[in-house]
Short mmCIF file of C-alpha atoms in Angstrom, two decimals:
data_model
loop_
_atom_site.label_atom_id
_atom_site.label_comp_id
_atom_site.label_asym_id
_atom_site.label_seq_id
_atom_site.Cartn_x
_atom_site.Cartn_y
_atom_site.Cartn_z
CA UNK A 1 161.51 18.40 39.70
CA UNK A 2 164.06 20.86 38.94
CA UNK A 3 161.45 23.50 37.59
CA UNK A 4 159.40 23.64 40.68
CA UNK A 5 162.61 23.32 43.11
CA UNK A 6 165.80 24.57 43.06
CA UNK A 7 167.24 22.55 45.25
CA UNK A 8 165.81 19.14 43.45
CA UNK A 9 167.98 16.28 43.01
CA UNK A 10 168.07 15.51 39.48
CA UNK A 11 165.89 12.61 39.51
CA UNK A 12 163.25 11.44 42.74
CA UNK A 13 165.28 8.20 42.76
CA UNK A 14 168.55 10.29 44.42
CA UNK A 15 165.84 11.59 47.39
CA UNK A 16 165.49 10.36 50.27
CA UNK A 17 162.17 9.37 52.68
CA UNK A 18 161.12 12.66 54.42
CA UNK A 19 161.21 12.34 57.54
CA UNK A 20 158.03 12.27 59.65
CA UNK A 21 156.98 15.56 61.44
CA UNK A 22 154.88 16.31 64.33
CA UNK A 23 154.18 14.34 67.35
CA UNK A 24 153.12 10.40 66.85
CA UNK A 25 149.54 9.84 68.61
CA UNK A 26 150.28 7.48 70.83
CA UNK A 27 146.16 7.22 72.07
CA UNK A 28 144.92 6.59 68.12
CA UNK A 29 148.48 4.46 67.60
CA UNK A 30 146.36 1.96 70.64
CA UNK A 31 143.16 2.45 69.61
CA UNK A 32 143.60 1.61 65.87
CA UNK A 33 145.53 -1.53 67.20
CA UNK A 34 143.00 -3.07 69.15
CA UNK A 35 140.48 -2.22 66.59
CA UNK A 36 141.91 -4.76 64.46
CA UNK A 37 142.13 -7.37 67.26
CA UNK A 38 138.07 -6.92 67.79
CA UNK A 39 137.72 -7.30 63.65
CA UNK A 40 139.52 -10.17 63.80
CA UNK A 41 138.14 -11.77 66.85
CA UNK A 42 134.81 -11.25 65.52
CA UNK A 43 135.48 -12.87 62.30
CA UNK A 44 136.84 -16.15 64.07
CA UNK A 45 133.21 -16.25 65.76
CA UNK A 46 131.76 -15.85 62.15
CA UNK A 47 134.13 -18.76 61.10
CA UNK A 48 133.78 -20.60 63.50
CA UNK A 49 129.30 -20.65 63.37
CA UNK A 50 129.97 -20.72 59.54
CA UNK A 51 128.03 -16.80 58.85
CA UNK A 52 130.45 -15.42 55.95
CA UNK A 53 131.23 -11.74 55.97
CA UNK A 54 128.24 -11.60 53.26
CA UNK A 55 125.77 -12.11 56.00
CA UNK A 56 124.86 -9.05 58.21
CA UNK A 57 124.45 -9.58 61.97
CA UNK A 58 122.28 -7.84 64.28
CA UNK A 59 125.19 -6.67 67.13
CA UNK A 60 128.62 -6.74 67.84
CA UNK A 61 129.43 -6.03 71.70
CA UNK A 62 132.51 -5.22 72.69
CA UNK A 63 134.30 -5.42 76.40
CA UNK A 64 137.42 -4.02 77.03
CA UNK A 65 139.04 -5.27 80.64
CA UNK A 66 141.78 -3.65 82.00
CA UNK A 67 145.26 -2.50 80.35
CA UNK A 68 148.65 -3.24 82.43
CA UNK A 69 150.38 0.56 81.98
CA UNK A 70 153.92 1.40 82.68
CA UNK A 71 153.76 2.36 86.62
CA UNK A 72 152.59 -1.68 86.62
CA UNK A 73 148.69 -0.99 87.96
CA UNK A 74 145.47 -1.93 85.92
CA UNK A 75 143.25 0.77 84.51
CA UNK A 76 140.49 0.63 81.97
CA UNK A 77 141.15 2.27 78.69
CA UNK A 78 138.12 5.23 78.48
CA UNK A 79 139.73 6.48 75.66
CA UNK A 80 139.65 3.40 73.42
CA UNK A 81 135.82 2.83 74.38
CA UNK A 82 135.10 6.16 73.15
CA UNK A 83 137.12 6.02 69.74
CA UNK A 84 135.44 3.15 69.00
CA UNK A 85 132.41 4.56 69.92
CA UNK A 86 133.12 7.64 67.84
CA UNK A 87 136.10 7.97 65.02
CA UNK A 88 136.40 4.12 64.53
CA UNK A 89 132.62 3.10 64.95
CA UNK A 90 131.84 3.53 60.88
CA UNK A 91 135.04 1.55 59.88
CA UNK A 92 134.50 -1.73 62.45
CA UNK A 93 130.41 -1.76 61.16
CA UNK A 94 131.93 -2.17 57.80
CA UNK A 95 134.74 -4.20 58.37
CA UNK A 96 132.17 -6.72 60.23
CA UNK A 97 128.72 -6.25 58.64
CA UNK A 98 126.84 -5.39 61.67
CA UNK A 99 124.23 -3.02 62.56
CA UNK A 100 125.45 -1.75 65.72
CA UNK A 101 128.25 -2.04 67.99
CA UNK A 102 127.79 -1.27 71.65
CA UNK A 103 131.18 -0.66 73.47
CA UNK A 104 130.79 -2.11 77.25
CA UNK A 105 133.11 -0.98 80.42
CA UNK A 106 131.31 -3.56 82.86
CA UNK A 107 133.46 -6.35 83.23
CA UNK A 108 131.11 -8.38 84.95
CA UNK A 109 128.04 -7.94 82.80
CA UNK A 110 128.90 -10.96 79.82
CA UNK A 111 132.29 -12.21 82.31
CA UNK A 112 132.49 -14.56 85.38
CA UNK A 113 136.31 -13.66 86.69
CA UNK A 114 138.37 -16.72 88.13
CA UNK A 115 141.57 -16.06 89.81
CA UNK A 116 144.75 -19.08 89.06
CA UNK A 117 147.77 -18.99 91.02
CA UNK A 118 151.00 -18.54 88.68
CA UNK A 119 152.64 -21.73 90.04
CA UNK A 120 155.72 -21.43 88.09
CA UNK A 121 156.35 -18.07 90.21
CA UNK A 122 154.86 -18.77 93.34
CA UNK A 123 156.03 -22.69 93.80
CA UNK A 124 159.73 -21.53 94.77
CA UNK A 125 159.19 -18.43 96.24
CA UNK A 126 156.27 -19.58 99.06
CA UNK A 127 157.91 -23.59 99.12
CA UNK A 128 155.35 -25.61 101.77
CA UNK A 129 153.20 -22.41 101.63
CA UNK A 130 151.78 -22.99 98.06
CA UNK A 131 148.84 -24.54 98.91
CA UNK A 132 147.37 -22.81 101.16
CA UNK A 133 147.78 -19.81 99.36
CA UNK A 134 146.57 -21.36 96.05
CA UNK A 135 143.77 -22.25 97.72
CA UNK A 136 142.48 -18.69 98.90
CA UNK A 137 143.41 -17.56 95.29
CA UNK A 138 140.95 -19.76 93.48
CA UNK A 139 138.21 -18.78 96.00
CA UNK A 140 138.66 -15.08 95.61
CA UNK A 141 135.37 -13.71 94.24
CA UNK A 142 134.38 -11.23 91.37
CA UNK A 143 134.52 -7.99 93.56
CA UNK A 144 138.07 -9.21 95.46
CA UNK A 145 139.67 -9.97 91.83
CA UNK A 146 138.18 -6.56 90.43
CA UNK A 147 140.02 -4.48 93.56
CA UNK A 148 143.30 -6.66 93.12
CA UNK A 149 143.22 -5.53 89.42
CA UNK A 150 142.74 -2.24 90.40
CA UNK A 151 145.37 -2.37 93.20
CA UNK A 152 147.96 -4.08 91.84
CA UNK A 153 148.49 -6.69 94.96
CA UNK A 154 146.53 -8.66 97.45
CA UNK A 155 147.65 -10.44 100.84
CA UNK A 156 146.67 -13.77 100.88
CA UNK A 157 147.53 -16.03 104.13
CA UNK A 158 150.36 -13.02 105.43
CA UNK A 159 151.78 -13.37 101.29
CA UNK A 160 152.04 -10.09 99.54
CA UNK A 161 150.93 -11.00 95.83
CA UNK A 162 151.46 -9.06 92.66
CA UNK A 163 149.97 -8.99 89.31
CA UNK A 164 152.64 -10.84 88.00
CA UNK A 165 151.77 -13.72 90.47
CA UNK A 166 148.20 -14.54 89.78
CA UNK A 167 146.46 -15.11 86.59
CA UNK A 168 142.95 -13.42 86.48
CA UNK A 169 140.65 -15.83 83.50
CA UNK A 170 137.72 -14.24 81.87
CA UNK A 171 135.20 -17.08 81.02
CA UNK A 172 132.26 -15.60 78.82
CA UNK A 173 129.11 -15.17 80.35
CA UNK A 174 126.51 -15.73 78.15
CA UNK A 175 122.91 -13.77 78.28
CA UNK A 176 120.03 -15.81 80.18
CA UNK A 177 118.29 -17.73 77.53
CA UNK A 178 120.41 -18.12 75.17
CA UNK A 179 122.42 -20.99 73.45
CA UNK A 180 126.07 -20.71 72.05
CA UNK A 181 124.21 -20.51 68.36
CA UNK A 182 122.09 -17.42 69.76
CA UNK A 183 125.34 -15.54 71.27
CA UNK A 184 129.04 -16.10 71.01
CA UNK A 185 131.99 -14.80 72.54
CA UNK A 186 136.17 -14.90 72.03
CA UNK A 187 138.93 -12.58 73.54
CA UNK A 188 142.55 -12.28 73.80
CA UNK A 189 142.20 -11.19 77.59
CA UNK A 190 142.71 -7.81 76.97
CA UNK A 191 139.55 -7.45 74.82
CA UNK A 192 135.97 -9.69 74.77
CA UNK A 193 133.80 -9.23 71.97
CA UNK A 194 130.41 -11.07 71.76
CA UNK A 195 128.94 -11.69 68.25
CA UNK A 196 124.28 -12.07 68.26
CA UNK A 197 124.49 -14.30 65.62
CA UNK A 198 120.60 -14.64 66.15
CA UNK A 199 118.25 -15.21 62.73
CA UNK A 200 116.55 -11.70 61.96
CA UNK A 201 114.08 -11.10 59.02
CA UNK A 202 114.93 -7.59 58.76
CA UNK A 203 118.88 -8.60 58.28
CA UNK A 204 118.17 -11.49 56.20
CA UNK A 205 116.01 -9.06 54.08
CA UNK A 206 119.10 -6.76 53.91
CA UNK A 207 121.55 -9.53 53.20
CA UNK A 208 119.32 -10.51 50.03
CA UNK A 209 119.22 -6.94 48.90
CA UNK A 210 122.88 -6.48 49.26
CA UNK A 211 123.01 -10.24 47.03
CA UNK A 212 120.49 -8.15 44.10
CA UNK A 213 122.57 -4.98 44.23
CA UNK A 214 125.81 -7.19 43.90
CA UNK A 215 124.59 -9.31 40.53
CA UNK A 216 122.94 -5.86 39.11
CA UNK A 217 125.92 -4.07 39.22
CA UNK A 218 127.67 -7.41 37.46
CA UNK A 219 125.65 -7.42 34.73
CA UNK A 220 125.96 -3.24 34.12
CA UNK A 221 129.73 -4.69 33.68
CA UNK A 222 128.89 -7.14 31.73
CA UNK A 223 126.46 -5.26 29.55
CA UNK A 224 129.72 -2.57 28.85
CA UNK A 225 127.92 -0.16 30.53
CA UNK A 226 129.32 2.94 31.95
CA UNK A 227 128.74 4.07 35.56
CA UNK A 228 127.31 7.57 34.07
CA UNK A 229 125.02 5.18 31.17
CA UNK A 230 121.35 5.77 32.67
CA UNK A 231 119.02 2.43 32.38
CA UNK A 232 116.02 0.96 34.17
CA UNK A 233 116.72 -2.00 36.30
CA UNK A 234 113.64 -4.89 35.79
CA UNK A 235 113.26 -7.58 38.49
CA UNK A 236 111.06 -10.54 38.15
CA UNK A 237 110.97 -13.28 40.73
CA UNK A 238 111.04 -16.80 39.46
CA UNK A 239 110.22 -18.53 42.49
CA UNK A 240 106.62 -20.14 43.06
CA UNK A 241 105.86 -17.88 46.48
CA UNK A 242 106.74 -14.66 45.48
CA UNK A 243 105.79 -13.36 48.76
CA UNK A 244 109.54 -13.29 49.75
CA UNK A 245 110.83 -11.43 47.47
CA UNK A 246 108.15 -8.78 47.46
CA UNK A 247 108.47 -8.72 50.72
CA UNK A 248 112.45 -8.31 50.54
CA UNK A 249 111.79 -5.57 47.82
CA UNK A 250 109.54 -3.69 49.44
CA UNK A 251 111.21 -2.95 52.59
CA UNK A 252 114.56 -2.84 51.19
CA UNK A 253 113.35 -0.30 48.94
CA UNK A 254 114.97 2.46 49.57
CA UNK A 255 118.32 1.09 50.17
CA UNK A 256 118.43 -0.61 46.65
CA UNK A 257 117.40 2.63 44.87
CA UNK A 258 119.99 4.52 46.72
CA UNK A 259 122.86 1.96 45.65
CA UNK A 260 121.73 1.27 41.76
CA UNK A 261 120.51 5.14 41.56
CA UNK A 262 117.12 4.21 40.30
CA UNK A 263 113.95 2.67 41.38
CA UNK A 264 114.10 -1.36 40.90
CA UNK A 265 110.73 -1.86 38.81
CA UNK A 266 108.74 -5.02 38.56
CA UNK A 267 108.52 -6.45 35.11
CA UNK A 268 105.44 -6.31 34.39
CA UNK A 269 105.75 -2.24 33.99
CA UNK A 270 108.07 -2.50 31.52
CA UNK A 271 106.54 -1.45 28.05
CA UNK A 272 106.49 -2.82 24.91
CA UNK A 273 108.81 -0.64 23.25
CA UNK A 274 111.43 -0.64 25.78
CA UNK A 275 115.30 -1.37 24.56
CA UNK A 276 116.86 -3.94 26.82
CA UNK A 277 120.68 -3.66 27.05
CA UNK A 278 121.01 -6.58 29.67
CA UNK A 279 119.36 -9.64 31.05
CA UNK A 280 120.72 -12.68 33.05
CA UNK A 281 118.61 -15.04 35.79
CA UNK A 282 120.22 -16.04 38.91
CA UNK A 283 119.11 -18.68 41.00
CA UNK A 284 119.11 -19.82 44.55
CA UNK A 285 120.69 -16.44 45.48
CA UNK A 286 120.50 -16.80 49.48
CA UNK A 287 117.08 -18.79 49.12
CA UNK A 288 115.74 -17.09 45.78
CA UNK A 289 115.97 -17.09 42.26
CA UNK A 290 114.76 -14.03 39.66
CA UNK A 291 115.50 -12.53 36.70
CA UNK A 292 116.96 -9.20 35.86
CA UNK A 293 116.53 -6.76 32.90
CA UNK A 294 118.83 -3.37 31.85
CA UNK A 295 116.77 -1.23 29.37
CA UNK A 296 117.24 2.46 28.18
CA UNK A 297 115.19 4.51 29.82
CA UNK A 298 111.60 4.26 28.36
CA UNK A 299 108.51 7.09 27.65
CA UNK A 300 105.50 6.37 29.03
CA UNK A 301 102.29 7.91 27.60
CA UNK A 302 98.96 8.81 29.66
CA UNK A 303 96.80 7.68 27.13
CA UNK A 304 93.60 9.20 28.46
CA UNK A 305 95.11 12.68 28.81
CA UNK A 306 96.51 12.64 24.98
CA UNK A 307 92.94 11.36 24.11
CA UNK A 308 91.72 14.49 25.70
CA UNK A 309 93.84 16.63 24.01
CA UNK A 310 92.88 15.57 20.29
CA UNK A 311 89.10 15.31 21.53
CA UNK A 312 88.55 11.82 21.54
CA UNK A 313 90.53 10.70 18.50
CA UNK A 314 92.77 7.80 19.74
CA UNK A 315 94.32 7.90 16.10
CA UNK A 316 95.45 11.29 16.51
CA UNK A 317 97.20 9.70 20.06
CA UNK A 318 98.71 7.02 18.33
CA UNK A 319 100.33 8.78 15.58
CA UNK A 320 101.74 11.19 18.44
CA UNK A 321 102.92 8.37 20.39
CA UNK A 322 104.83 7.02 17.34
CA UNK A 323 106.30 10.76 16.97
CA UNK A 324 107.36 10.97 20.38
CA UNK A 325 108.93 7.61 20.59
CA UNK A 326 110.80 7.94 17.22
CA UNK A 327 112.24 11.25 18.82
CA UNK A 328 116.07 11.31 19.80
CA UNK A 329 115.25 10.86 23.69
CA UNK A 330 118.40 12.78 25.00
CA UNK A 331 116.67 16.03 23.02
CA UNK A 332 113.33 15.31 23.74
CA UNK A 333 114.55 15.52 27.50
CA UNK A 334 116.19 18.49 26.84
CA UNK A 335 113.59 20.10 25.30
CA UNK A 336 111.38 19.15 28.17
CA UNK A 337 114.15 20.67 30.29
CA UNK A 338 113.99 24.00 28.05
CA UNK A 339 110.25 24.61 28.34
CA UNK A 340 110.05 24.14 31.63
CA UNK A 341 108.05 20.65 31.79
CA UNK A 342 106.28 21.59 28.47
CA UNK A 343 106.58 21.25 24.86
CA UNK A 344 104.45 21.89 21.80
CA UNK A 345 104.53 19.34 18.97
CA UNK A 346 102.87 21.02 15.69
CA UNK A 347 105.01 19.05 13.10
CA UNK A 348 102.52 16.27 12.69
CA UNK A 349 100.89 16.56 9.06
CA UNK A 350 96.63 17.04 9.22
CA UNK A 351 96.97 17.21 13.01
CA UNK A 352 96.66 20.62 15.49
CA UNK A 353 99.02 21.53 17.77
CA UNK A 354 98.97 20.26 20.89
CA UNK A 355 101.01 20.84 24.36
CA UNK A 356 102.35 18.33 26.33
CA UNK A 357 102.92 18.13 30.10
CA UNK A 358 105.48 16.44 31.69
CA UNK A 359 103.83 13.74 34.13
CA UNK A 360 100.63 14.73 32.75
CA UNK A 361 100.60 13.31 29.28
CA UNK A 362 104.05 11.85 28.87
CA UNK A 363 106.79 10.71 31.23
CA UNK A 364 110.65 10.48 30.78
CA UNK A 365 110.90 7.00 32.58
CA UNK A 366 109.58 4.06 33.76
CA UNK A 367 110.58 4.88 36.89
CA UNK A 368 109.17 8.20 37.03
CA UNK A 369 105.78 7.04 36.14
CA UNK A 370 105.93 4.29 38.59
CA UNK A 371 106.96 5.69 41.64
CA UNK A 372 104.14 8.56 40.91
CA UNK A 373 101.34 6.52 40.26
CA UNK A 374 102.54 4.20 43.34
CA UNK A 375 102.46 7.34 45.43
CA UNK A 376 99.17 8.44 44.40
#
């Protein structure tokens, strides 16, 4: 420390904690604080319909009531709705697995409010009056509850009655048509948040790709790959209807290419010569079972075009076939690279030159050739 301070103690054990400058953010302080209550409220709903964290869900809803401030009135918290609209909305999708989450200031749109005399305050204080004036506190409907909130007080029966003295109970609404497995609900009266724990083909489809990515990226450990190694990922469904699974892989795509940084290929592209680093099956992962093959990546030879080139003579293509896949492939990619898409191979004895195209006679990868030709 002492050569890039002069004032350094002579170790970073004698120092002590710097101290904190700037002013604390009281607002993202709140905000970040009741984002963990709705992540953790939401999770007891998951526990308690038995959906693990594994399992994406179509919505998470979240109601925020009314927060009791210093000057002792009721006002509803704008700013937290739009952090967690905004700067916190990424982190709570994660944290929960859900597609969307949909912030909601209307406290009467998934609420019924029921007003309950504090009788532990009131009972001494209004004596023979209690109940009479318990009575016009459990009838006091939605909109009279909502303006005492807001107000602070209400005078029931010529009784002057504060916050403090009546207890205002959220009971969860639920949507029209739905059952408690459908939609679910838990708060903490400050905060409501409502899980859709509804079936969805399009998440379940998701939740199985996430389940393929997961055992994939177990068996590039297992295999002692490297995250920078390059290989072809092989799928092949073992089930009897393979209709789910194609159907899984084919709208999931995208997403699964994105996460394993190549196209997943069906087996049956995979050629001959084709070096496998990796296989392992799995079975009954979240309904299905399949296998899964690593290889280096593989050429693949348009037979018909090489044909062409040597006039007909499939011997000629052969032999250049065995050339190319005898090659070191990192230099035959980088001699691709270096010519532009092109090379000339003239080192084959009693055979003429010829020049090869890249995705015309030859391609690098599986996975090149097969998202071409699928494209085509």
């Amino acid at each position: 420390m002492r050569k890039v301070s002069n004032a350094a103690e002579e170790s970073i054990h004698h120092c002590s904690f710097p101290e904190a400058e700037g002013k604390r953010d009281e607002r993202i302080e709140r905000s970040v604080a009741r984002m963990m209550t709705i992540i953790d409220l939401a999770r007891n709903i998951r526990e308690r319909h038995n959906k693990p964290l594994k399992t994406p869900l179509r919505c998470a809803c979240s109601i925020l009531f009314f927060v009791l401030l210093g000057d002792g009135i009721v006002h509803p918290d704008a700013d937290f709705l739009d952090d967690i609209a905004g700067k916190l909305k990424e982190y709570v999708l994660e944290e929960l697995n859900v597609r969307s989450l949909v912030p909601c200031d209307d406290t009467l749109k998934y609420a019924l409010l029921r007003a309950e005399p504090d009788f532990s305050v009131l009972g001494k204080r209004l004596g023979k009056h209690m109940g009479i004036v318990a009575k016009e506190v459990k009838a006091m409907s939605q909109e009279s509850i909502l303006a005492f909130e807001k107000s602070g007080e209400v005078t029931l029966s010529g009784h002057c009655l504060k916050l403090t003295d009546i207890k205002v109970i959220r009971d969860f609404k639920r949507p029209d048509g739905t059952t408690e497995n459908d939609v679910d609900a838990t708060g903490d009266g400050d905060v409501l948040v409502i899980l859709d724990l509804r079936p969805d083909e399009s998440l379940y489809d998701s939740g199985v790709a996430r389940e393929i990515i997961n055992r994939i990226q177990k068996l590039r450990k297992k295999s002692a790959l490297e995250p920078t190694d390059l290989v072809e990922v092989y799928f092949d469904s073992l089930d009897q209807d393979k209709a789910v699974s194609q159907r899984i892989l084919h709208s999931q795509e995208q997403y699964i290419r994105d996460a394993i940084g190549s196209p997943l290929l069906p087996l049956s592209v995979m050629p001959s010569h084709a070096v496998l680093v990796g296989e392992e099956s799995f079975h009954g992962i979240s309904g299905i079972s399949f296998d899964i093959k690593l290889a280096r990546p593989a050429l693949v030879f348009n037979s018909d075009a090489i044909v062409a080139l040597y006039s007909g003579n499939s011997e000629f293509t052969r032999y250049l076939q065995t050339y190319l896949l005898s090659r070191d492939y990192a230099n035959l990619k980088t001699e691709f690279q270096q010519g532009n898409g092109k090379i000339t191979v003239d080192c084959i004895e009693n055979m003429p030159a010829v020049s090869l195209v890249l995705r015309e006679h030859v391609y690098l990868t599986v996975g090149d050739y097969f998202c071409r030709t699928n494209s085509e």
